[in-house]
Coordinates of C-alpha atoms and ligand atoms in Angstrom, one line a residue:
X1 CA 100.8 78.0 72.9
X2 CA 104.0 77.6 75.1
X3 CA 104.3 80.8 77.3
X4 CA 107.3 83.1 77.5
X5 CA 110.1 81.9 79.4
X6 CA 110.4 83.7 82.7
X7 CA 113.7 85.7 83.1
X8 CA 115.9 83.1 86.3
X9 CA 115.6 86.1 88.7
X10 CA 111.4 86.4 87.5
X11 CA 111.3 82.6 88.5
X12 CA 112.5 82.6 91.4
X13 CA 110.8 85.3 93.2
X14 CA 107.5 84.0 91.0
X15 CA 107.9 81.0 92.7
X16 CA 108.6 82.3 95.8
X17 CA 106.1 84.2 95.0
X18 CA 103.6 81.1 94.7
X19 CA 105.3 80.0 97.9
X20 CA 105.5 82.3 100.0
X21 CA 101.6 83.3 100.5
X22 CA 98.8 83.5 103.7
X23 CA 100.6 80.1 104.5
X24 CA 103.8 82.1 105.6
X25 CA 102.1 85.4 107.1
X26 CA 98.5 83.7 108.1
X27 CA 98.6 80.2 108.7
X28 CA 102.4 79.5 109.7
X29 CA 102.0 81.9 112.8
X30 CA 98.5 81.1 114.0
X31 CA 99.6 76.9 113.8
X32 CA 102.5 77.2 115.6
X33 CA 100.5 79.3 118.1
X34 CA 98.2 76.4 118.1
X35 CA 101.2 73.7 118.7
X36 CA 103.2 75.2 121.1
X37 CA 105.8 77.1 119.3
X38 CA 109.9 75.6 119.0
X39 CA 109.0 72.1 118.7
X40 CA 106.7 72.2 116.1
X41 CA 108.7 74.9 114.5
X42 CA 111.4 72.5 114.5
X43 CA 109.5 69.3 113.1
X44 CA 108.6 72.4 110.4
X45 CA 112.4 73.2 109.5
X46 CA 113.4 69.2 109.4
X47 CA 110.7 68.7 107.2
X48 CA 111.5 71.6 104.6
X49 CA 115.0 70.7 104.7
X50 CA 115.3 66.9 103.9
X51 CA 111.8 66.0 102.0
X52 CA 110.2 70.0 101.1
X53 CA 113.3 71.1 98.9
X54 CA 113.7 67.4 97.8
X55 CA 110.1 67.6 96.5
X56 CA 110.6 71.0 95.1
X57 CA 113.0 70.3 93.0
X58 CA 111.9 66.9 91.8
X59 CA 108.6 68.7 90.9
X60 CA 110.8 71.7 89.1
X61 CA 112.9 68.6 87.5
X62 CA 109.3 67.4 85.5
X63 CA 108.2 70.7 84.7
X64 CA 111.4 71.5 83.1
X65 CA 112.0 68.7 81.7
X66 CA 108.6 68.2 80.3
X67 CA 107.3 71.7 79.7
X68 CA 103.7 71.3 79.5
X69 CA 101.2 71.1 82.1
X70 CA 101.2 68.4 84.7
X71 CA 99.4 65.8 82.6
X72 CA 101.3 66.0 79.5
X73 CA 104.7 66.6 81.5
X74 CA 104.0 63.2 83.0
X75 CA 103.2 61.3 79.5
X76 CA 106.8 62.6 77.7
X77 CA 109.0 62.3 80.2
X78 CA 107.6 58.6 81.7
X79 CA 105.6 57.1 78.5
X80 CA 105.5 53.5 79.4
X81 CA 104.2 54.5 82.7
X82 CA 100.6 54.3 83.4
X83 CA 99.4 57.3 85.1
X84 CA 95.7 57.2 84.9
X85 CA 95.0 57.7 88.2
X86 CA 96.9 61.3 88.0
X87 CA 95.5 62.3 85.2
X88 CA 92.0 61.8 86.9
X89 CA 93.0 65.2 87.6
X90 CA 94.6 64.9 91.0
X91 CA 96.8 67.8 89.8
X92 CA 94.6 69.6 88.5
X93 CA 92.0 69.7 91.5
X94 CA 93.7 70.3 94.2
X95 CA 94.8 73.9 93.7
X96 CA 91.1 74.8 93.5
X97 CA 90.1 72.7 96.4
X98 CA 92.7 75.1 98.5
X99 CA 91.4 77.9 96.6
X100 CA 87.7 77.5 97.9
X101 CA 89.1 79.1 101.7
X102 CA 92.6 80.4 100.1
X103 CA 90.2 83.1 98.5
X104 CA 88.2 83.8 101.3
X105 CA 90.8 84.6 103.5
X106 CA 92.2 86.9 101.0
X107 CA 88.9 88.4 101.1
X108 CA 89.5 89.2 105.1
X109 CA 92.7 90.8 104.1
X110 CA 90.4 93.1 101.7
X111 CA 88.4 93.8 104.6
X112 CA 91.7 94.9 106.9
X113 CA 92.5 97.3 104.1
X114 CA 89.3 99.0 104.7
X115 CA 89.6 99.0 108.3
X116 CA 92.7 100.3 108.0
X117 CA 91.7 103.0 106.1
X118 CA 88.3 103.5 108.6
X119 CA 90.2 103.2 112.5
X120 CA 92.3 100.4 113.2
X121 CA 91.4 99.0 116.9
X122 CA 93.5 99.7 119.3
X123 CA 92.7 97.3 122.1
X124 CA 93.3 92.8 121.8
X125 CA 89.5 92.5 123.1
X126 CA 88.1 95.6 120.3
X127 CA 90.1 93.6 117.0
X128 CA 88.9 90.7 118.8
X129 CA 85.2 91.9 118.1
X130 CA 85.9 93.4 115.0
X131 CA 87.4 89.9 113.4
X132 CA 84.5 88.1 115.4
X133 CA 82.4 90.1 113.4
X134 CA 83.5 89.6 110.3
X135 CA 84.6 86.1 110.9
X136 CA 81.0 84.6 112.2
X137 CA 78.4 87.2 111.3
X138 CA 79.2 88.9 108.0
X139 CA 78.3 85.7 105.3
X140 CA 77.4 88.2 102.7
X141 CA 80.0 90.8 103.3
X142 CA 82.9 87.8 102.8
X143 CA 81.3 86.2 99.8
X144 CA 81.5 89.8 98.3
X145 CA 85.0 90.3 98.9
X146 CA 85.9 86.6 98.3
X147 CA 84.3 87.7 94.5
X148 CA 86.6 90.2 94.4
X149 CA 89.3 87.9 94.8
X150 CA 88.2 85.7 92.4
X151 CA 87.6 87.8 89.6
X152 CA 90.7 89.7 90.4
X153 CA 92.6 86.0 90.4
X154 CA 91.0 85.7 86.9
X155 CA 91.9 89.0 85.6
X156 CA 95.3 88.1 85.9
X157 CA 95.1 84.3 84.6
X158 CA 93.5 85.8 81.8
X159 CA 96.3 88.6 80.9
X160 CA 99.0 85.3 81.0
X161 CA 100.6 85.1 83.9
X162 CA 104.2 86.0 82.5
X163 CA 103.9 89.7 82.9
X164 CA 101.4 89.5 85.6
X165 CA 103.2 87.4 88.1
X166 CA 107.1 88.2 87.4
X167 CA 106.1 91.8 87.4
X168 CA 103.9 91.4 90.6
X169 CA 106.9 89.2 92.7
X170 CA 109.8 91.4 91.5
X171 CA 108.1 93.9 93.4
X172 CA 105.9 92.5 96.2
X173 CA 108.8 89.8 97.7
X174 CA 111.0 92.3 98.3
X175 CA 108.6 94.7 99.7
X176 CA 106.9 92.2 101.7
X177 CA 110.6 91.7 103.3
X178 CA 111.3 95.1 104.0
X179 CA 107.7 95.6 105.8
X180 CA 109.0 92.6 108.2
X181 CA 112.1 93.4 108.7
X182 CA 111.0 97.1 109.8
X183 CA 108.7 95.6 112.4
X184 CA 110.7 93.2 113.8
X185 CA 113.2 96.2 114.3
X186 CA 110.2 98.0 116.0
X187 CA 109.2 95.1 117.7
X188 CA 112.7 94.3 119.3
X189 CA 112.7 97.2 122.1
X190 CA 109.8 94.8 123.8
X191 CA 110.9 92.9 126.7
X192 CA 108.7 90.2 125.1
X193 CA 111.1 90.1 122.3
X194 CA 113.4 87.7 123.6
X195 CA 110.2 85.3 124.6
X196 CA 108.7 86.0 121.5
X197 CA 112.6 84.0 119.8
X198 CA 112.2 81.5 122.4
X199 CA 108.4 80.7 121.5
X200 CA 109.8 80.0 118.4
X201 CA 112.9 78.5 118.7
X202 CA 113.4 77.0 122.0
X203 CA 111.6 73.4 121.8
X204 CA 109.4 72.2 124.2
X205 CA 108.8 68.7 123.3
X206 CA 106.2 67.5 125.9
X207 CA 103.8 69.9 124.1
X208 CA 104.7 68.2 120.7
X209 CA 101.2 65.9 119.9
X210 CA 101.3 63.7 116.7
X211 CA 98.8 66.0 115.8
X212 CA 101.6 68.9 116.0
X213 CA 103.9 66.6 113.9
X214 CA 101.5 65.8 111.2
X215 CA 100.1 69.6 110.9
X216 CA 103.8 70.8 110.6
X217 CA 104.9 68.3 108.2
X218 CA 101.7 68.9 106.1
X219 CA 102.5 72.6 106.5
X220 CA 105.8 72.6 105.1
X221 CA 103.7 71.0 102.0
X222 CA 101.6 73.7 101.6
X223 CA 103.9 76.5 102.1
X224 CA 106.4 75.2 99.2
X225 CA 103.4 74.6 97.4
X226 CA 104.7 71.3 97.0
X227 CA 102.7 68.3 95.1
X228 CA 99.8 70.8 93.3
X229 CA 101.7 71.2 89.9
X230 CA 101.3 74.9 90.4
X231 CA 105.7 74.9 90.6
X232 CA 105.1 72.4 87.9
X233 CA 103.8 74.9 85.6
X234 CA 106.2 78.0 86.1
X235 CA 109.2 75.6 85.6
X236 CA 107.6 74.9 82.6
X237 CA 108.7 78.3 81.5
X238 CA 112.1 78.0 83.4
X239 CA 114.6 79.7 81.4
X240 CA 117.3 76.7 79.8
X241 CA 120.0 77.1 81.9
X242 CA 118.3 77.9 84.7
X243 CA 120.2 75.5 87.9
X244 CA 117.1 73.8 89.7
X245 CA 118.9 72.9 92.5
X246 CA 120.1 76.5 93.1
X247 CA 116.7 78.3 92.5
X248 CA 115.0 75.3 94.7
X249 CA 117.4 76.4 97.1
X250 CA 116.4 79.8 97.3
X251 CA 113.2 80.0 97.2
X252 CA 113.1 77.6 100.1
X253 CA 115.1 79.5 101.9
X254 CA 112.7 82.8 100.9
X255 CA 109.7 81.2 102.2
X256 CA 111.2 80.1 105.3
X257 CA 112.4 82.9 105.9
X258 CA 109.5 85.0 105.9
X259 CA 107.7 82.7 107.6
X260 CA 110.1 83.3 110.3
X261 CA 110.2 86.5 110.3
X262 CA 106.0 86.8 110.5
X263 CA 106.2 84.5 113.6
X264 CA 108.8 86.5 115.5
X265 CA 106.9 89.7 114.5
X266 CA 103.7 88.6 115.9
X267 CA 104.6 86.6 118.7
X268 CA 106.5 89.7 119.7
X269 CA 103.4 91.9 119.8
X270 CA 100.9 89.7 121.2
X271 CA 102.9 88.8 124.1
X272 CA 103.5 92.4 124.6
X273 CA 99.6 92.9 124.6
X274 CA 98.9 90.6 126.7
X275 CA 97.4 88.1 123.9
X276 CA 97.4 84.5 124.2
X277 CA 99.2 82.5 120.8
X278 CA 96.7 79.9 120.6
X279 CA 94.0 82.0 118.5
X280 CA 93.4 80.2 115.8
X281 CA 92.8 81.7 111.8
X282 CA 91.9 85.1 113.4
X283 CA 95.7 85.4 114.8
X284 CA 97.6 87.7 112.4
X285 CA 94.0 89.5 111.9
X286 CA 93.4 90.3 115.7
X287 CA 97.1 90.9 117.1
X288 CA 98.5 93.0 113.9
X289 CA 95.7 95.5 113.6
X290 CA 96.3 96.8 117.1
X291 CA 100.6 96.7 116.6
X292 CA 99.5 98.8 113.5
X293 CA 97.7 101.3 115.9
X294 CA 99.7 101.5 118.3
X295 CA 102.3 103.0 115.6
X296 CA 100.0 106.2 115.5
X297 CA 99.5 107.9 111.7
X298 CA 102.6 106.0 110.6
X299 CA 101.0 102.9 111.8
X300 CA 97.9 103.3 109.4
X301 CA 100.1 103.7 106.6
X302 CA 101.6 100.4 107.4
X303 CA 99.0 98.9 107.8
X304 CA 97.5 99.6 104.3
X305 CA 101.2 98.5 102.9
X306 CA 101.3 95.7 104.8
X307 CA 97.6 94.7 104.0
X308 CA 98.4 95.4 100.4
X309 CA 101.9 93.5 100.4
X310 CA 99.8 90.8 102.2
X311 CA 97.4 90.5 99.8
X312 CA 99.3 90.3 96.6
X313 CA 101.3 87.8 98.5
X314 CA 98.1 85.9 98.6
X315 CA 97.0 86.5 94.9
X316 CA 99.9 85.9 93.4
X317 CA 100.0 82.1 95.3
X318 CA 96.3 82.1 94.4
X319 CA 97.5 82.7 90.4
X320 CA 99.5 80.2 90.7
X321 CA 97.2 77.9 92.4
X322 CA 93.9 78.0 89.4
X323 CA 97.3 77.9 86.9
X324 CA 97.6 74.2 86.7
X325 CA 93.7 73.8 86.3
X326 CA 93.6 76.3 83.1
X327 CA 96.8 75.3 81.8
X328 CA 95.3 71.6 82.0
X329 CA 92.0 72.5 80.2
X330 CA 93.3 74.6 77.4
X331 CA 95.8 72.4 76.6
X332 CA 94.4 68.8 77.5
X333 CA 91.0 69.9 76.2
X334 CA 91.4 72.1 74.2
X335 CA 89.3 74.6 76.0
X336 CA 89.4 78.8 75.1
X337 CA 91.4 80.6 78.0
X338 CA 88.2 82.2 78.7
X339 CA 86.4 78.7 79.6
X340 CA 89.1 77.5 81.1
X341 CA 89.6 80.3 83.9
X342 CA 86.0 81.1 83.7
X343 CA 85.0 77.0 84.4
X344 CA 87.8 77.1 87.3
X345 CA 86.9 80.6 89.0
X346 CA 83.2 79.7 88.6
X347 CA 83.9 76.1 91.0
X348 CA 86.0 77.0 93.7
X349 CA 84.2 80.2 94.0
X350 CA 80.7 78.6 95.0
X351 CA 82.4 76.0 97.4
X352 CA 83.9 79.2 98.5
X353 CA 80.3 80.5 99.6
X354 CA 79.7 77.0 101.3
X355 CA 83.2 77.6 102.9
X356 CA 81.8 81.0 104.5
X357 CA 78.7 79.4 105.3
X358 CA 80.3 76.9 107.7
X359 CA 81.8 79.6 109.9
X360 CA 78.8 81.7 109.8
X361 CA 76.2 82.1 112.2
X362 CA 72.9 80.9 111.4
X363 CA 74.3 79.0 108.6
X364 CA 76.8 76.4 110.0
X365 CA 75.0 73.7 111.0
X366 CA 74.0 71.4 108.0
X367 CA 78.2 72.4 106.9
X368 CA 79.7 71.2 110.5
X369 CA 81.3 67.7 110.6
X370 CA 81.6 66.8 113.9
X371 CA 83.1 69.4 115.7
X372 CA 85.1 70.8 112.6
X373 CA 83.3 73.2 109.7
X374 CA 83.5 72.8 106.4
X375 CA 86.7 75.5 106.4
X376 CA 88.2 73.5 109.0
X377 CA 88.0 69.9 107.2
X378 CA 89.3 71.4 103.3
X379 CA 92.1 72.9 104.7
X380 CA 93.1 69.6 106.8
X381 CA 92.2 67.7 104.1
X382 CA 94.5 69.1 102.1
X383 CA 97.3 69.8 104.7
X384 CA 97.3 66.1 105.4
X385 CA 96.3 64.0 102.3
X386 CA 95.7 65.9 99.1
X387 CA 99.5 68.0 99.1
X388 CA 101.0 64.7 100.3
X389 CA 99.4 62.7 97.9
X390 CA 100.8 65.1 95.1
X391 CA 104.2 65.0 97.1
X392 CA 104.2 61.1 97.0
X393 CA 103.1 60.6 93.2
X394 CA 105.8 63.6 92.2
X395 CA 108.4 61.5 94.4
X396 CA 107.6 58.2 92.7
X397 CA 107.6 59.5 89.2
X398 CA 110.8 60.9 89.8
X399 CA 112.6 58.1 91.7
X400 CA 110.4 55.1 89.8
X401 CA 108.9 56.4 86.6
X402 CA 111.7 58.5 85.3
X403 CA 115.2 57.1 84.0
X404 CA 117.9 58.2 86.0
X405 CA 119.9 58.4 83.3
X406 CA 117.3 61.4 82.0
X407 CA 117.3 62.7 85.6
X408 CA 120.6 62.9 86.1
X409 CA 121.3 64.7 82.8
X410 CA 119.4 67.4 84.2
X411 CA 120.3 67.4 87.9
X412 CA 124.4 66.5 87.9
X413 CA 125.8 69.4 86.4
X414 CA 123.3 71.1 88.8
X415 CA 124.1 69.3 92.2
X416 CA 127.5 67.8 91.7
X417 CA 127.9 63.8 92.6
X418 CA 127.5 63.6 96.3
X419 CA 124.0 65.8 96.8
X420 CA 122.8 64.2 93.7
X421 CA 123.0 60.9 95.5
X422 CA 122.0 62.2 98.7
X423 CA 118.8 63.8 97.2
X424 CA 118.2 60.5 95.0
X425 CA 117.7 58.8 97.9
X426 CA 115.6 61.1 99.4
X427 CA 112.8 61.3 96.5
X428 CA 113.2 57.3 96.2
X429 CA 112.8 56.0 100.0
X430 CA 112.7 59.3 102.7
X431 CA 110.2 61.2 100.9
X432 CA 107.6 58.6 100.1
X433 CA 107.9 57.2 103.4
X434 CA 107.6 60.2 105.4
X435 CA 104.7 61.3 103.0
X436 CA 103.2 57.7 103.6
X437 CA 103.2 57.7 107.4
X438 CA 101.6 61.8 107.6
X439 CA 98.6 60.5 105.3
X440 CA 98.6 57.1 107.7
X441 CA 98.4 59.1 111.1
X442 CA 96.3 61.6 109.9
X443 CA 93.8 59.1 108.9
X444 CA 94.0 58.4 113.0
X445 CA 93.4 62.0 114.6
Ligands
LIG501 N1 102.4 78.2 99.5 C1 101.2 79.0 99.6 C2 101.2 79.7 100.9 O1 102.0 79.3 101.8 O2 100.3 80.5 101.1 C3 100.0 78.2 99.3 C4 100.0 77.5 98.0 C5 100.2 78.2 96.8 C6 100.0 76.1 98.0 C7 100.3 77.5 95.6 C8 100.1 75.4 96.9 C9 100.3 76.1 95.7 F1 100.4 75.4 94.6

């Protein structure tokens, strides 16, 4: 039952792979847009650098050291413990509850590809209309595509993800960095370059809101993919002598990176256009279209690349966010592979459908809460609670529940004295607290 072991390079761009996803290239840009830009990019970097990669490798620590899914992981390496709570299947809900509006967004990137294909825009105000279009008035158009993404997802979960995943990232990560790289070359004889690095980077902290500091905390959550178990179960299939600290390290670093990189890319060409960066989930779908067309022929074939790049980036952190569900029932309840993706496709696809019906015209009432839809509440629901939640219990279990005697078997040779005690420290007091005040403010806004 245990699946092939990943080869150490395979893991880490898998899990970078899993990482790095429509957080980085959709959600990072268009947030920080929504924010301000340097300061909340900043509360983003802290974040990543003294609880994220903390979390990540306290929640590569129980998948290795366990090698099951989540559940089982937690009984071996803890068994006096009592978990019940967790295995209520905080860890094994999650990933689909991000899934029901992860897989309709990739479902927009299908719909790029097309129109990439068909006549990109070439005008802010004409992608405007086309992603307003899609966005508010096309229900049945995105609940096709989102079923492609589903039963795509599914394909692959069904194959195994071994060959699926590490063959997928080997290729994808790297292209996905060349394709940024190459535009941020393009993009640097703007003028509004240099403002584009200093949206990002230089901090302006009268626009920093608690609301900025919880999102970008709760981002740096999601873009790990911290605290769903879906790291959990690739470490699972770690190779032995793999060190956790060092692959922690880089794919932190990865994700960051490209996130970066997608921010200063885009920033770069909607300034130049004339676009504003607070524009919400439609950002990278409005503002890169027309930087495609502007490129002339070579500029559609980008496009499709990118699209394509873009949305393997997104399936491949969709994989490995159903992964924890089917590893959990197959191997907690003993379920066929076929019931168990079939079961966990079959859920988050028709909350999906409720998902597009709270954006879409004609159909959003009875699915708005307040003044925020049903799209809008999952995805801050799981930004501020759910993903810190699973951060929290990972960093108890590890700094309570475990021995440190067991932990540090695995971590000293891997981290030497001084970071071990540093990080230590982190998953036992920083990482719970900080994790405690996001869900307490959020609870506020
Ligand atoms: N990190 C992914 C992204 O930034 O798009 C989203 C994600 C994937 C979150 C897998 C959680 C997860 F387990």
């Amino acid at each position: 039952m245990q699946a092939a072991k990943f080869s150490r390079i395979g893991f880490i761009l898998s899990a970078a792979g899993a990482a790095v996803g429509l957080g980085n290239i959709w959600k990072f840009p268009y947030i920080t847009g929504e924010y301000g830009g340097g300061a909340f990019v900043m509360v983003y970097l802290v974040t990543i650098l003294f609880i994220g990669v903390s979390l990540l490798i306290a929640e590569m620590l129980i998948g290795k050291k366990g090698g099951e899914d989540a559940v089982t992981s937690f009984e071996t390496l803890a068994p006096s413990a009592k978990w019940a709570w967790a295995k209520a299947g905080f860890l094994f809900s999650i990933g689909l509850i991000i899934m029901t509006f992860y897989s309709v967004v990739i479902g927009w990137i299908f719909y790029y590809l097309y129109v990439s294909v068909t006549g990109l825009p070439t005008t802010l105000e004409e992608a405007t209309a086309t992603f307003d279009v899609l966005y508010g008035q096309s229900p049945y158009l995105q609940i096709g595509l989102h079923f492609i993404s589903v039963v795509l997802v599914a394909l692959v979960l069904l194959r195994g993800i071994k060959s699926g995943i590490e063959r997928f990232n080997i290729i994808l990560v790297p292209l996905l960095i060349m394709i940024l790289l190459g535009l941020m070359v393009y993009a640097m004889q703007f003028e509004s370059f240099s403002k584009s690095v200093a949206f990002m980077f230089v901090p302006d902290f009268s626009k920093l809101s608690g609301e900025a500091i919880i999102r970008a905390v709760g981002h740096s959550f999601f873009t790990l993919s911290i605290g769903i178990g879906a790291i959990m179960a690739y470490s699972a299939a770690l190779p032995k002598h793999t060190n956790i600290f060092v692959a922690g390290l880089w794919v932190a670093f990865l994700d960051t990176f490209i996130a970066i990189l997608a921010g200063i890319v885009i920033f770069a060409f909607l300034f130049q256009f004339g676009g504003e960066p607070a524009k919400g989930p439609g950002l990278v779908f409005m503002s890169l279209p027309v930087i495609f067309a502007k490129l002339g022929t070579i500029g559609t074939v980008i496009a499709l690349i990118f699209f394509l790049g873009m949305a393997f980036a997104g399936l491949t952190s969709a994989i490995s966010l159903v992964e924890p569900s089917v590893m959990y029932l197959e191997r907690r309840w003993g379920w066929q592979k076929k019931s168990a993706v079939f079961g966990s496709s079959f859920l988050y696809f028709v909350v999906g459908v409720l998902v597009i019906l709270s954006i879409s015209d004609g159909f959003k009432e009875p699915l708005t809460f307040g003044t925020k839809s049903l799209f809008d509440v999952l995805e801050f629901a799981v930004d501020s609670f759910l993903m810190p939640l699973g951060g929290i219990l990972i960093a108890l279990f590890v700094g309570y529940a475990m021995k440190r005697d067991d932990v540090e078997a695995v971590l000293l040779g891997h981290m030497g004295n001084t970071v071990f005690k540093v990080w230590y420290f982190s998953i036992r007091f920083v990482a719970p607290l900080a994790v405690l005040f996001l869900a307490y403010n959020a609870l506020y806004l």
